[in-house]
Coordinates of C-alpha atoms in Angstrom, one line a residue:
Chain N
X25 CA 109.2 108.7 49.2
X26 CA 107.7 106.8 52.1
X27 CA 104.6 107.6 55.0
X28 CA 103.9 108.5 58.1
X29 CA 100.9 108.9 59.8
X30 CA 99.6 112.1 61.4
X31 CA 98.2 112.5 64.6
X32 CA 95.0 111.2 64.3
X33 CA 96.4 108.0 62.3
X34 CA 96.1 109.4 58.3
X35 CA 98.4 108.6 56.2
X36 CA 100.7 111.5 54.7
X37 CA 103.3 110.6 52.1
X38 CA 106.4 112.3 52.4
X39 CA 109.8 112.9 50.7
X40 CA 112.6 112.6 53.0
X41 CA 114.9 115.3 52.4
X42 CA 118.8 115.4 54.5
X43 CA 118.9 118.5 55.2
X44 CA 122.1 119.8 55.8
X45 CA 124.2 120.7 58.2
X46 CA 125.4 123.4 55.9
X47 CA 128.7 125.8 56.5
X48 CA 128.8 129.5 56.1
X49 CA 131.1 130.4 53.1
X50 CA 130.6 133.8 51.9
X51 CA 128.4 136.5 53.0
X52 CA 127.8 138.5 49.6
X53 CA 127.1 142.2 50.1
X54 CA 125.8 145.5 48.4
X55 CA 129.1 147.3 48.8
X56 CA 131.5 144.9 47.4
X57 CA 129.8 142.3 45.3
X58 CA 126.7 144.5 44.5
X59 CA 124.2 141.8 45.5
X60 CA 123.5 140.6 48.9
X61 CA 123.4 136.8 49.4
X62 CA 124.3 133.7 51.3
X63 CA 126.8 131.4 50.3
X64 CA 126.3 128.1 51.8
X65 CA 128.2 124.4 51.1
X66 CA 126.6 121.2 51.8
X67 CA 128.8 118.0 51.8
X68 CA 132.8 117.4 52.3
X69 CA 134.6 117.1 48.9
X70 CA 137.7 115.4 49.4
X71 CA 141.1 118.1 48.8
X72 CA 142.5 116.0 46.4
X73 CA 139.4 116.7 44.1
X74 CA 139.6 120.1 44.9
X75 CA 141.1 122.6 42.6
X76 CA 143.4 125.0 44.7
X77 CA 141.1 128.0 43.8
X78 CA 138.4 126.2 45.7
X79 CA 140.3 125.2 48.6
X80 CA 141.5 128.8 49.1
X81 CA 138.0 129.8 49.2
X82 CA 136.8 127.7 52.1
X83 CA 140.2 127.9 53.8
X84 CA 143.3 130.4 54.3
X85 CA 146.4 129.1 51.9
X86 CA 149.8 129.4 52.7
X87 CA 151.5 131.1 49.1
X88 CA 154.1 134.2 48.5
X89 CA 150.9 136.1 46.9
X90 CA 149.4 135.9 50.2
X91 CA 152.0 136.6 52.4
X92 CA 152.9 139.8 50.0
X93 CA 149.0 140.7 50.5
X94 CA 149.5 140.6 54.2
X95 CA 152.6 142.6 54.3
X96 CA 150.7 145.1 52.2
X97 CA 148.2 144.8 54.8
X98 CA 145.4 143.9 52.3
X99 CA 142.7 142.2 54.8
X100 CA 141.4 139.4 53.5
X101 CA 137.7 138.3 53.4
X102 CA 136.8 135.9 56.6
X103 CA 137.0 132.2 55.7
X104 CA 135.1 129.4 57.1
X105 CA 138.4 127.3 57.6
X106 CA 136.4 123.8 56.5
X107 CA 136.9 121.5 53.8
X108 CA 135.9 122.2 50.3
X109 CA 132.4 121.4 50.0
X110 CA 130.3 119.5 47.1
X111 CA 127.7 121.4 46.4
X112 CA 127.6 125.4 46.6
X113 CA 124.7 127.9 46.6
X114 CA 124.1 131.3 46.8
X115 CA 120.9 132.3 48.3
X116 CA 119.8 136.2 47.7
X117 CA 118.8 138.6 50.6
X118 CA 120.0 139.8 53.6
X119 CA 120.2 137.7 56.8
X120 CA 120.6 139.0 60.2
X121 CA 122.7 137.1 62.9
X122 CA 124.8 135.1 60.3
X123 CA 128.4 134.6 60.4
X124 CA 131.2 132.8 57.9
X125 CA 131.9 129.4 59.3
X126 CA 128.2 128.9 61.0
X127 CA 126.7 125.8 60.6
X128 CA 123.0 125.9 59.5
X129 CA 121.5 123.0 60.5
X130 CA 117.6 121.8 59.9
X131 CA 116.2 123.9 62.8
X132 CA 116.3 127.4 60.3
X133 CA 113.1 125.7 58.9
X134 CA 111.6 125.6 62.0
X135 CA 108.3 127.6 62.6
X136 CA 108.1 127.5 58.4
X137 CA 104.6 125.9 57.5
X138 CA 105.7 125.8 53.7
X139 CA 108.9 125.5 51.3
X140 CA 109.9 125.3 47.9
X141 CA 112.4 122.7 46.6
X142 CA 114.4 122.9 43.6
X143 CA 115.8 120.3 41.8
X144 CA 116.5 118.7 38.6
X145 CA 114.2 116.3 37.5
X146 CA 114.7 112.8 36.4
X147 CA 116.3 112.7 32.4
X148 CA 113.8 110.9 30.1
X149 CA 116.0 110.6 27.1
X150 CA 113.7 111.1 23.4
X151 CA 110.4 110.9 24.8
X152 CA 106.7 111.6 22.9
X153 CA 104.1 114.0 22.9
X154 CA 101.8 111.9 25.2
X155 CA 104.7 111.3 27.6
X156 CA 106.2 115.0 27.2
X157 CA 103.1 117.0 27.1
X158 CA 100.3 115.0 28.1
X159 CA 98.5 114.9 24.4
X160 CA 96.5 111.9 24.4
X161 CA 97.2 110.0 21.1
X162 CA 95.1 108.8 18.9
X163 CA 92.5 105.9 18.6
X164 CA 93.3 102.0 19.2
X165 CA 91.3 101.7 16.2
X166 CA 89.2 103.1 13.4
X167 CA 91.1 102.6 10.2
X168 CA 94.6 104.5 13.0
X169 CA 97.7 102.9 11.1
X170 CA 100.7 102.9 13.7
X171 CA 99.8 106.6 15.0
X172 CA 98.3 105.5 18.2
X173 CA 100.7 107.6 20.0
X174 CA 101.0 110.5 17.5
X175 CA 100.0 113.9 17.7
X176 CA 97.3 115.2 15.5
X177 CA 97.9 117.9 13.3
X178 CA 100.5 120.1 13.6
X179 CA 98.4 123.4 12.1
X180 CA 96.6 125.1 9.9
X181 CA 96.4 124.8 6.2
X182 CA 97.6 127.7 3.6
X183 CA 97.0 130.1 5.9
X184 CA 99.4 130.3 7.9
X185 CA 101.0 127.5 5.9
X186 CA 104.0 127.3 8.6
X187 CA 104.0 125.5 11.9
X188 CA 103.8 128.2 15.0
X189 CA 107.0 128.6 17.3
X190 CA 107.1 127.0 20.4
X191 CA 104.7 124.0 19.0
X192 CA 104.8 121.2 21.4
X193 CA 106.2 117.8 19.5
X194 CA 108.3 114.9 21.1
X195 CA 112.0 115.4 22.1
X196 CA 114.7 115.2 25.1
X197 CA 112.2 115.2 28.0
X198 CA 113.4 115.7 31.4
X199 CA 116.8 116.6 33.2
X200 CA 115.9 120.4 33.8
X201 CA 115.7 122.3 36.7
X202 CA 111.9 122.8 38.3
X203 CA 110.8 123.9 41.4
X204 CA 107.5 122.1 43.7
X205 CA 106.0 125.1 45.1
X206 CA 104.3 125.0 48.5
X207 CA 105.4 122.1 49.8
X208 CA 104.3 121.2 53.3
X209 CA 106.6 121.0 56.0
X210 CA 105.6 117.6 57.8
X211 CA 108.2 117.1 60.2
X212 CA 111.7 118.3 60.9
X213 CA 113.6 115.9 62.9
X214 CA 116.8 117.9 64.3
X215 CA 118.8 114.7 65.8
X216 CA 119.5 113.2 62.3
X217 CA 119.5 116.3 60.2
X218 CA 115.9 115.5 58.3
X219 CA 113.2 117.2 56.9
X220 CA 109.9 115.9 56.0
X221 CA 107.8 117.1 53.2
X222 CA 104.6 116.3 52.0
X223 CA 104.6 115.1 48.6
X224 CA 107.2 114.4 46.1
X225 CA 110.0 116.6 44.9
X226 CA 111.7 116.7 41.4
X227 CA 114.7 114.3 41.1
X228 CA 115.8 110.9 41.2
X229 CA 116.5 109.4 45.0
X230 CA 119.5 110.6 46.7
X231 CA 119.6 114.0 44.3
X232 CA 120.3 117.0 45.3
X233 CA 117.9 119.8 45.8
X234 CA 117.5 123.3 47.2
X235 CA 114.9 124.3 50.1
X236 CA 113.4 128.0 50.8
X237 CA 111.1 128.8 52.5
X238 CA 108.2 129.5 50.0
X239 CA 107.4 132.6 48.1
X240 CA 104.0 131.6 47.4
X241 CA 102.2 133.0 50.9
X242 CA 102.8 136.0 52.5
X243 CA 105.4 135.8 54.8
X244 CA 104.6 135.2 58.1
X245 CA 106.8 136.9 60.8
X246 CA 110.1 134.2 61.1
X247 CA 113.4 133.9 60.8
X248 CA 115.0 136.4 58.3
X249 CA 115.4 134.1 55.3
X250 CA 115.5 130.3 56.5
X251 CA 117.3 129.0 53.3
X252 CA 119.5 126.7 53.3
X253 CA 120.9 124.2 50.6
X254 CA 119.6 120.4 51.3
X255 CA 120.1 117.4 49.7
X256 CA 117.5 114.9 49.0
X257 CA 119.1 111.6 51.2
X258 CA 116.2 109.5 50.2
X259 CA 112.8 110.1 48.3
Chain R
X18 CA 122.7 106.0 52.7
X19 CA 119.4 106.7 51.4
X20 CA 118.0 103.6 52.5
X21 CA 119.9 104.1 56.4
X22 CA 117.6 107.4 56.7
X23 CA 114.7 105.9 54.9
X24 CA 114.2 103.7 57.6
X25 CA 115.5 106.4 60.6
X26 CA 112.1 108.0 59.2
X27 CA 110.1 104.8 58.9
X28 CA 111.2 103.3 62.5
X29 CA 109.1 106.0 64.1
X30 CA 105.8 104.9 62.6
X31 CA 106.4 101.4 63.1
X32 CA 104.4 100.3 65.8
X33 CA 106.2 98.3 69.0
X34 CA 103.7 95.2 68.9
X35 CA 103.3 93.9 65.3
X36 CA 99.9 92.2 65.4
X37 CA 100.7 88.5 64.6
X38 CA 98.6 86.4 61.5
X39 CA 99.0 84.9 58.4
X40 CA 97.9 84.4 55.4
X41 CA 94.9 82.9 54.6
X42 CA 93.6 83.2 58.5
X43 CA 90.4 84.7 59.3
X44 CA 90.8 87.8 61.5
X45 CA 89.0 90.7 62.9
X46 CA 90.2 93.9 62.7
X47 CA 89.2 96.4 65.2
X48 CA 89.7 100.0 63.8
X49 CA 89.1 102.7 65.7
X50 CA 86.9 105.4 63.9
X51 CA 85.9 109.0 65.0
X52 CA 82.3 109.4 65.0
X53 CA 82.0 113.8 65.7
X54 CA 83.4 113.5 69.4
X55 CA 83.2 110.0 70.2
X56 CA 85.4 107.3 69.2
X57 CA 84.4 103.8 68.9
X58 CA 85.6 101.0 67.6
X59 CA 84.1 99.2 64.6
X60 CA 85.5 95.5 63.8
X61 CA 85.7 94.1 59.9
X62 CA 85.9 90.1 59.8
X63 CA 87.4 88.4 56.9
X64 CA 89.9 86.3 55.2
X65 CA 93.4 87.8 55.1
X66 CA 94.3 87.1 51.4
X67 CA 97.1 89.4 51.0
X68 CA 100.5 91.4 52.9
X69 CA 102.1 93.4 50.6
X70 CA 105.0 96.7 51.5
X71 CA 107.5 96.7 53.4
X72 CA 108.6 98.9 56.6
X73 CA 106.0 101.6 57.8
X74 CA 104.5 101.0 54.1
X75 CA 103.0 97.2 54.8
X76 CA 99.7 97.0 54.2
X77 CA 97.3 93.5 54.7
X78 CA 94.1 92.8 52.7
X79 CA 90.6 91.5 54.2
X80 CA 88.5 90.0 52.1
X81 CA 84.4 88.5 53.5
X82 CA 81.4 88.1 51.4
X83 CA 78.4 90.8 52.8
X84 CA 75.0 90.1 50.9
X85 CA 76.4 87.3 48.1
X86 CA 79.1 90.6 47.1
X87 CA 82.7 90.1 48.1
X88 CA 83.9 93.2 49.9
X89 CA 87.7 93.9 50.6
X90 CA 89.6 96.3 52.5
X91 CA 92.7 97.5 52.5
X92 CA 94.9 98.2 55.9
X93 CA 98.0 99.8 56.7
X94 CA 99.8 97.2 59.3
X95 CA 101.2 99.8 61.2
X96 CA 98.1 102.4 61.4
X97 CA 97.6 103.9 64.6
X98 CA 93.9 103.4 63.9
X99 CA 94.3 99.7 64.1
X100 CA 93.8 98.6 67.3
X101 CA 94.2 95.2 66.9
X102 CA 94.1 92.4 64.6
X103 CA 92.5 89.1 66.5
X104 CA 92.5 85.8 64.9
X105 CA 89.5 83.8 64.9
X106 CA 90.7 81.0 62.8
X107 CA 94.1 79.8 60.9
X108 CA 93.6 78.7 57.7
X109 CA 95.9 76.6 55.6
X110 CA 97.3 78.3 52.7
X111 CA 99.6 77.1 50.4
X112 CA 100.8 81.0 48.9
X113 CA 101.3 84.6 49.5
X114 CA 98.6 85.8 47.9
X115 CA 95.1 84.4 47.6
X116 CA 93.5 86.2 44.9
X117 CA 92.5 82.8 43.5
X118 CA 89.4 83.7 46.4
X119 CA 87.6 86.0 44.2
X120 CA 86.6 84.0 42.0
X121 CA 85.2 81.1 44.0
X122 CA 82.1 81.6 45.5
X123 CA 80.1 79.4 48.3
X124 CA 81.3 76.7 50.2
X125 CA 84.8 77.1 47.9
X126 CA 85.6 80.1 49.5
X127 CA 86.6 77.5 52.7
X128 CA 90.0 77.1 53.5
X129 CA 91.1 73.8 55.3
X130 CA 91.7 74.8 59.1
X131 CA 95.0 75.2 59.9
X132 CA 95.2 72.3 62.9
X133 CA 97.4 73.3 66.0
X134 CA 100.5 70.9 66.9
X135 CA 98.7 69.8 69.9
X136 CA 96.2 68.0 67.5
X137 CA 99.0 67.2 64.7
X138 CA 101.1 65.1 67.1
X139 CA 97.9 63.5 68.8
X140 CA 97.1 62.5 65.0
X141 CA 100.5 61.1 64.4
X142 CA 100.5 59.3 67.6
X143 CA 97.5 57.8 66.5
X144 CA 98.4 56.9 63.4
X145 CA 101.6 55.1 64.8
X146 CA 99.3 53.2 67.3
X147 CA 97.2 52.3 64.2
X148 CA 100.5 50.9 62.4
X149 CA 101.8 49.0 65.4
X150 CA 98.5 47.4 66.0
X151 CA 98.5 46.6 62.0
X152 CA 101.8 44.8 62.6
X153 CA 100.8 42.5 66.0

């Protein structure tokens, strides 16, 4: 994360996030896949890492199969022709005026007041109850024997003599997938691909993260659906 | 990578004239503050004890004594509300950070005056003139 100031000189913190240019790949639709959706890739994977079933999804591949296909006259689904891409996402809903192959840059969040960015969060390994769920431990002192950052009790007595479901206690903490709702949209700056947002998103630096437009407020009249899958260049 | 667009972000809050001082010098800082429609400025004199950040993210602390109570204020360096930082005496400071400052009070508070090379080389000049006339 890092600041900038606003226009009357306050400081706003904001996470920097690179966000895209993303390719086209797939337009999912009701008729043949059953679900509408965008398929968009974000970073060049280089081929040799690529298995061929990828590479034959961003690009056309030269094989028997497919030259039987064509002679069949089986049309095949439009290809964006690029490289194979790191990161893949489907975003669900329709959008109008989008082809296979388009690059969506930054400027789809334009005119957006607010997103949502998922991400995973940073891994945290074994971690306790104070540092997992916020309990606050017990006293520093008052007869406390090396519980200071226990829980209390875990329940009740003979009744219900069991310990409920879903009690909170200490474990792996961390390294799952959340979503910071209602982010602010601070600045987008076309030139170098960037959007700023205010506040801090869930991830280390340089993780990758997805950006909608929020579902929190009522849309507003814009762009179809301004998603788009963004990476987080720098926090 | 990270770091390349960190600063792409952070070179467009820097501002183009860095106000120049140093540690330990006492400064006035002129912010500009909004007052309903009018803005004025309003000026905070102190000892600079302390720079810390770096980038857009640099901040300097003020310290003065008003009524016998140390007051201190925090600044960001690049703050569009700064209008200027004007130094009204260098002092001589021998660290970064002066924290040591908050626990003197009175006349320890003083730092030595930082003299200007004008008056340095006059005094070495004068102490060479002592020597020779020591020697004859």
């Amino acid at each position: 994360m890092t600041q900038v100031f606003d226009a009357d000189g306050t400081v706003v913190p904001v996470t920097v996030i690179e966000a895209g240019p993303c390719k086209v790949l797939r337009l999912r639709s009701l008729e043949r896949d059953g679900y509408s959706a965008l398929q968009v890739g974000f970073l060049d994977k280089p081929r040799r890492l690529a298995s061929r079933a990828v590479r034959g999804q961003v690009a056309n591949l030269e094989s028997k199969r497919s030259q039987r296909k064509a002679e069949a006259g089986v049309v095949s689904l439009p290809k964006p022709g690029c490289e194979p891409k790191r990161y893949v996402r489907e975003f669900r809903g329709t959008v109008d005026g989008v082809e296979v192959g388009q690059d969506l840059s930054v400027e789809v969040f334009e005119g957006i007041a607010r997103v949502d960015v998922t991400g995973t969060t940073k891994g945290r390994g074994t971690a306790g109850v104070m540092k997992r769920h916020g309990f606050k431990g017990q006293r520093a002192s008052h007869g406390v024997k090396k519980v200071h950052r226990h829980q209390g009790g875990t329940s009740m007595n003979t009744s219900p003599a069991r310990v409920f479901k879903g009690k909170r206690m200490a474990g792996r903490f961390g390294n799952e997938r959340s979503t910071m709702r209602n982010l602010k949209v601070v600045r987008i700056d076309k030139e170098n691909h960037l959007l700023l947002v205010r506040g801090a998103v869930p991830g280390p630096n340089g993780a990758m993260v997805v950006v909608q437009q929020t579902n929190l407020i009522k849309k507003v009249a814009g762009p179809g659906a301004p998603v788009s899958k963004k990476k987080a260049g720098a926090k | 990578m990270s770091q390349k667009t960190l600063s792409l972000v952070e070179a467009s809050s820097l501002k183009s004239e860095v106000p120049k001082f140093a540690i330990g010098d006492t400064v006035d800082v002129h912010t500009r503050i909004l007052e309903g429609e009018k803005e004025r400025v309003q000026i905070f004199n102190g000892v600079v004890i302390a720079r810390s950040g770096t980038g857009s993210r640099e901040m300097f602390t003020v310290r003065r004594i008003v009524g016998g109570e140390g007051v201190e204020r925090k600044f960001p360096l690049h703050s569009p509300k700064i209008a200027k930082v004007e130094v009204k005496r260098s002092g001589v400071s021998r660290r970064a950070k002066l924290y040591y400052l908050r626990d003197r009070v009175g006349k320890a508070v003083r730092l030595r005056e930082k003299r200007d090379e004008v008056a340095l080389a006059a005094g070495a000049a004068k102490k060479a003139a002592a020597k020779k006339a020591a020697k004859a």
